[in-house]
CSV table of C-alpha atoms in Angstrom, one decimal:
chain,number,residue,atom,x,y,z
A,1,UNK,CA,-44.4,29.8,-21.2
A,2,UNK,CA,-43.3,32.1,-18.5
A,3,UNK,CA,-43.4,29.9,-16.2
A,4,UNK,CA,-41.1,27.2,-17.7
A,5,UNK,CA,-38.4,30.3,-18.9
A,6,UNK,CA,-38.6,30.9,-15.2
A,7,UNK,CA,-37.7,27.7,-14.0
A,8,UNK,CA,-35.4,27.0,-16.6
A,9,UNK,CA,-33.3,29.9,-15.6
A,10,UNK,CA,-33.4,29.5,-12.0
A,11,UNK,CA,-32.1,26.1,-12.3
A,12,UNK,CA,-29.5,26.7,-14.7
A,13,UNK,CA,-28.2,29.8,-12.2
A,14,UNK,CA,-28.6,27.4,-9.4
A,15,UNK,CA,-26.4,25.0,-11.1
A,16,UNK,CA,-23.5,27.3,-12.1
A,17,UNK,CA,-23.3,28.8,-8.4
A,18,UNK,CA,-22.5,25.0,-7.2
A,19,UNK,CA,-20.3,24.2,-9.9
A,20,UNK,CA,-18.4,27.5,-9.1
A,21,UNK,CA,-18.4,26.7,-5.4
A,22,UNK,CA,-16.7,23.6,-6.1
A,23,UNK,CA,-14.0,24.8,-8.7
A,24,UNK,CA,-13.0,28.0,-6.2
A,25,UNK,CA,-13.3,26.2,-2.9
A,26,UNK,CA,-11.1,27.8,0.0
A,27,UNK,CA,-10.1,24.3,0.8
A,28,UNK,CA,-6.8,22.9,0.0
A,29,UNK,CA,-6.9,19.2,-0.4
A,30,UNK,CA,-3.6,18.3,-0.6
A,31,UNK,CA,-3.3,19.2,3.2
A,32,UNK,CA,-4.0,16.8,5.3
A,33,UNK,CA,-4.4,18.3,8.9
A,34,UNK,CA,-5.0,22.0,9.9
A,35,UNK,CA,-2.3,22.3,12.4
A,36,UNK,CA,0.1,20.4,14.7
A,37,UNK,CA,-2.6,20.1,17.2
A,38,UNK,CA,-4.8,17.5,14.4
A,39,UNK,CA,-1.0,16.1,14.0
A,40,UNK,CA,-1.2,15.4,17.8
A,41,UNK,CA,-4.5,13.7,18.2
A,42,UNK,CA,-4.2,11.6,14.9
A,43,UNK,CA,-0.6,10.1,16.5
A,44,UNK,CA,-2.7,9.7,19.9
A,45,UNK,CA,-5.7,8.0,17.6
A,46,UNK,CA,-2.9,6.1,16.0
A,47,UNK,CA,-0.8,4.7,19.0
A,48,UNK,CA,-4.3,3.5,20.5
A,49,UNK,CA,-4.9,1.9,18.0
A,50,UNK,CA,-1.8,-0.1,17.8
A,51,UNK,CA,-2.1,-1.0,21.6
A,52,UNK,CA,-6.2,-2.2,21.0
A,53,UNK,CA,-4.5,-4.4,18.2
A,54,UNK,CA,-2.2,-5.7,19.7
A,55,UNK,CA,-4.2,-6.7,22.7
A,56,UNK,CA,-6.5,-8.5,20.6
A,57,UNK,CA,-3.9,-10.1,18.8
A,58,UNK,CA,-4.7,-8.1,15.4
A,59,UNK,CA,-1.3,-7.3,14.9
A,60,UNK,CA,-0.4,-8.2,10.9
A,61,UNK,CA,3.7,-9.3,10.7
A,62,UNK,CA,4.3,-9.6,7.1
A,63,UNK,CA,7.6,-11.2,7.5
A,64,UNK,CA,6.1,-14.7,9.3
A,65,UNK,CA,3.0,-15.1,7.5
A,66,UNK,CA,4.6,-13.9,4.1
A,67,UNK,CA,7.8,-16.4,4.5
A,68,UNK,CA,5.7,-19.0,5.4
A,69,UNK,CA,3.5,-19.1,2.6
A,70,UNK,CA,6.0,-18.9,-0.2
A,71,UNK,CA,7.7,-22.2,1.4
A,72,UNK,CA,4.4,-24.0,0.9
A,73,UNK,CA,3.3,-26.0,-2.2
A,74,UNK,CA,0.8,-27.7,-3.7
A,75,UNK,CA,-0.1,-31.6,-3.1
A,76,UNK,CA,-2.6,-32.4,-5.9
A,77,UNK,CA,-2.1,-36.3,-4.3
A,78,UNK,CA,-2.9,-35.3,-0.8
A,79,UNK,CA,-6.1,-33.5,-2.3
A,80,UNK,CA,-6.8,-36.5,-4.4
A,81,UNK,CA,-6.3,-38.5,-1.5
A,82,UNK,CA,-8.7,-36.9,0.4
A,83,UNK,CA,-11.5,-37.3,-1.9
A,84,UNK,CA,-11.0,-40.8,-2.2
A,85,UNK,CA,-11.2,-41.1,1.6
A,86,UNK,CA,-14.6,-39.0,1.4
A,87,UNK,CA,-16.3,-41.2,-1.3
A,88,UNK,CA,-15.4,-44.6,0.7
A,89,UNK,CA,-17.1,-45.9,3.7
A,90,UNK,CA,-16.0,-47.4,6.9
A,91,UNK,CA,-14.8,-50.8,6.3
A,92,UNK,CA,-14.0,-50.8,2.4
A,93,UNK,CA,-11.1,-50.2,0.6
A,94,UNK,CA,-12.4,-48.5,-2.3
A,95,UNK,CA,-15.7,-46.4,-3.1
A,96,UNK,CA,-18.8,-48.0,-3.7
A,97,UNK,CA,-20.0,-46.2,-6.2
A,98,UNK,CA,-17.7,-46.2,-9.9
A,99,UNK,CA,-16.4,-43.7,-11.8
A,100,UNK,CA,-19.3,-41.4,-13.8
A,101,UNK,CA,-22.0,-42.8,-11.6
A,102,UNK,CA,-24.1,-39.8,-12.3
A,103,UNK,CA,-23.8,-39.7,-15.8
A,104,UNK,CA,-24.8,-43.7,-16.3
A,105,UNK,CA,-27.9,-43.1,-13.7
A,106,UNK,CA,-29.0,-39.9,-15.9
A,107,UNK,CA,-28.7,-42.1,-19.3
A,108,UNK,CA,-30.9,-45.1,-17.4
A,109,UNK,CA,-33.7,-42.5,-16.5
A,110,UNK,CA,-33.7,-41.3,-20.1
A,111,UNK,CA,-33.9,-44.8,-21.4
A,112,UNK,CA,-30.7,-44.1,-23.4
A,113,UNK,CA,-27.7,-46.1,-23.6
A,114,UNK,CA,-25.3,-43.8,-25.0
A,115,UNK,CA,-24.0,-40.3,-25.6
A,116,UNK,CA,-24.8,-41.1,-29.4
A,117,UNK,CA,-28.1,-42.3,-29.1
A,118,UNK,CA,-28.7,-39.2,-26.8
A,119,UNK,CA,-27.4,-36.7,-29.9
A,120,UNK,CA,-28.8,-38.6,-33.1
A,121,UNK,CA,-33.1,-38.9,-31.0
A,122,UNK,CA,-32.8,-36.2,-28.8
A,123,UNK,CA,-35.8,-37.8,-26.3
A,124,UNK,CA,-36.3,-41.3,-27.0
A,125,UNK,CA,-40.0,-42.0,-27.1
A,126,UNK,CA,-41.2,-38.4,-27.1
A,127,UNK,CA,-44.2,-36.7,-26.2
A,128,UNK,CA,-47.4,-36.6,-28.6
A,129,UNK,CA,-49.3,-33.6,-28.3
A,130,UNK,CA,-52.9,-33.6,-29.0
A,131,UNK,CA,-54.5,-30.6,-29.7
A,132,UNK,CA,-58.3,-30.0,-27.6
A,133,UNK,CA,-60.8,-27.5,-28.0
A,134,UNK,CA,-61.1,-24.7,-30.5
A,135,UNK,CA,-58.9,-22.5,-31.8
A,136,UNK,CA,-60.5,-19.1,-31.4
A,137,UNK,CA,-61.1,-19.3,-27.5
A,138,UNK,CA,-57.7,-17.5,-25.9
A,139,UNK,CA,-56.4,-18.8,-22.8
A,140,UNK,CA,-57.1,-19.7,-19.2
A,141,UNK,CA,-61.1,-18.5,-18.7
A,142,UNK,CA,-62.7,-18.2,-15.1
A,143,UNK,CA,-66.2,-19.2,-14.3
């Protein structure tokens, strides 16, 4: 019982020193450099900088970039354009395959011709389950 008043203590005077150290840090944080000297070597940091970017061709000009992509708009007919020049081959006018070609191949393999009949059976044909074996032996069993 000692033991744990001990360590309860400890920790809760452990705590309050760090919370304390925080609240009445020395350190003013709204400052942002020390003296004119940090001043100095964060222009010299920045002006490098600048000169790497530019070399590199990093430099960001909001007023081309910007101006150009508010003139631009949408062409929903060039995009719908393209994907009808995807879906045809070489040599044809048109695509091959028709429109909901997925949905018609997925109602063949299910043996259903229609959203309704799909809704009203659920599975047409479903599975009969025969039960094997008795009832009071649980699960998988190695041998």
């Amino acid at each position: 019982m000692k033991k744990l008043l001990l360590t309860n203590t400890l920790t809760a005077f452990l705590a309050g020193v760090v919370f304390f150290s925080f609240i009445f840090s020395p350190f003013d944080l709204s400052r942002k450099f020390e003296s004119k000297k940090d001043v100095k070597i964060a222009l010299e940091n920045l002006h490098k900088m600048k000169e790497r970017a530019e070399l590199f061709g990093d430099v960001y000009n909001p007023n081309e970039s910007e101006e150009e992509s508010l003139d631009k708009k949408d062409s929903p007919e060039l995009f719908a354009q393209w994907q009808h020049d995807i879906r045809t081959r070489n040599g044809e006018e048109n695509p091959s395959y028709p429109a909901n070609y997925k949905i018609k191949e997925l109602l063949k393999a299910k043996n259903v011709s229609s959203f309704k009949e799909l809704k009203r059976n659920g599975t047409k044909g479903g599975l009969l389950w025969v039960e094997r074996g008795p009832g009071n032996i649980s699960g998988r069993t190695r041998g």
